[in-house]
């Protein structure tokens, strides 16, 4: 039971962060397909990012962060240290 509760909490935090992708797209007034194209992925992949069934890949993280203005550590907290140590902060 404790493990299920922990997974649920993790999912809620992940979903909250991915809501930022949805909000960015809505504010910009662009489609899921267009958002995906800007990030170099399909619209389906962008939708999966948004609903939390897929994570932004390490390869796509710099692009998604740049186009959305959402810091990499908010999109992928688990990759932020790796990303910063390889590419520098900023």
Short mmCIF file of C-alpha atoms in Angstrom, two decimals:
data_model
loop_
_atom_site.label_atom_id
_atom_site.label_comp_id
_atom_site.label_asym_id
_atom_site.label_seq_id
_atom_site.Cartn_x
_atom_site.Cartn_y
_atom_site.Cartn_z
CA UNK A 1 0.00 0.00 0.00
CA UNK A 2 2.83 2.40 0.87
CA UNK A 3 4.45 1.85 -2.55
CA UNK A 4 1.19 2.58 -4.36
CA UNK A 5 0.74 5.78 -2.35
CA UNK A 6 4.31 6.84 -3.15
CA UNK A 7 3.79 6.24 -6.87
CA UNK A 8 0.59 8.26 -6.75
CA UNK A 9 2.42 11.20 -5.13
CA UNK A 10 5.20 11.01 -7.72
CA UNK A 11 2.59 10.98 -10.52
CA UNK A 12 0.84 14.04 -9.07
CA UNK A 13 4.11 16.01 -8.99
CA UNK A 14 4.98 14.87 -12.51
CA UNK A 15 1.53 15.79 -13.82
CA UNK A 16 1.71 19.23 -12.21
CA UNK A 17 5.01 19.93 -13.97
CA UNK A 18 3.65 18.71 -17.30
CA UNK A 19 0.67 21.05 -16.96
CA UNK A 20 3.20 23.79 -17.69
CA UNK A 21 3.57 22.38 -21.20
CA UNK A 22 -0.17 22.46 -21.70
CA UNK A 23 -0.47 26.00 -20.38
CA UNK A 24 2.41 27.21 -22.57
CA UNK A 25 0.75 25.79 -25.67
CA UNK A 26 -2.63 27.30 -24.83
CA UNK A 27 -1.15 30.74 -24.12
CA UNK A 28 0.70 30.61 -27.45
CA UNK A 29 -2.51 29.56 -29.19
CA UNK A 30 -0.89 26.71 -31.09
CA UNK A 31 -1.98 23.16 -31.74
CA UNK A 32 -0.45 20.06 -30.20
CA UNK A 33 0.91 19.22 -33.66
CA UNK A 34 2.58 22.64 -33.99
CA UNK A 35 4.03 22.44 -30.47
CA UNK A 36 5.50 19.05 -31.32
CA UNK A 37 6.93 20.36 -34.58
CA UNK A 38 8.64 23.23 -32.77
CA UNK A 39 10.24 20.70 -30.41
CA UNK A 40 11.20 18.31 -33.20
CA UNK A 41 8.73 15.62 -32.13
CA UNK A 42 5.30 14.54 -33.33
CA UNK A 43 2.10 16.01 -32.01
CA UNK A 44 1.33 12.63 -30.48
CA UNK A 45 4.64 12.68 -28.60
CA UNK A 46 3.95 16.22 -27.35
CA UNK A 47 0.53 15.08 -26.15
CA UNK A 48 2.19 12.21 -24.29
CA UNK A 49 4.58 14.68 -22.65
CA UNK A 50 1.65 16.84 -21.62
CA UNK A 51 -0.38 14.06 -20.04
CA UNK A 52 2.66 12.54 -18.38
CA UNK A 53 2.73 9.15 -20.09
CA UNK A 54 6.11 10.00 -21.62
CA UNK A 55 8.94 12.14 -20.34
CA UNK A 56 10.77 14.70 -22.40
CA UNK A 57 13.86 12.85 -23.64
CA UNK A 58 17.37 13.96 -22.76
CA UNK A 59 17.88 14.84 -26.43
CA UNK A 60 14.73 16.97 -26.59
CA UNK A 61 15.12 18.62 -23.19
CA UNK A 62 17.27 21.60 -24.32
CA UNK A 63 14.92 22.31 -27.23
CA UNK A 64 11.72 22.04 -25.20
CA UNK A 65 13.20 24.20 -22.45
CA UNK A 66 14.32 26.83 -24.97
CA UNK A 67 11.03 27.09 -26.86
CA UNK A 68 8.79 27.02 -23.78
CA UNK A 69 10.94 28.94 -21.33
CA UNK A 70 10.35 26.18 -18.78
CA UNK A 71 13.66 25.42 -17.05
CA UNK A 72 15.08 21.94 -17.72
CA UNK A 73 15.05 21.09 -14.01
CA UNK A 74 11.28 21.61 -13.96
CA UNK A 75 10.72 19.42 -17.01
CA UNK A 76 13.08 16.64 -15.95
CA UNK A 77 14.36 17.03 -12.38
CA UNK A 78 16.09 13.66 -12.74
CA UNK A 79 18.18 14.92 -15.68
CA UNK A 80 18.84 18.50 -14.63
CA UNK A 81 22.15 17.81 -12.89
CA UNK A 82 23.40 15.75 -15.82
CA UNK A 83 22.27 18.39 -18.29
CA UNK A 84 23.88 21.25 -16.37
CA UNK A 85 27.16 19.42 -15.80
CA UNK A 86 27.42 18.66 -19.52
CA UNK A 87 26.12 21.92 -20.98
CA UNK A 88 26.65 24.45 -18.19
CA UNK A 89 23.97 26.42 -16.43
CA UNK A 90 21.99 28.94 -18.33
#
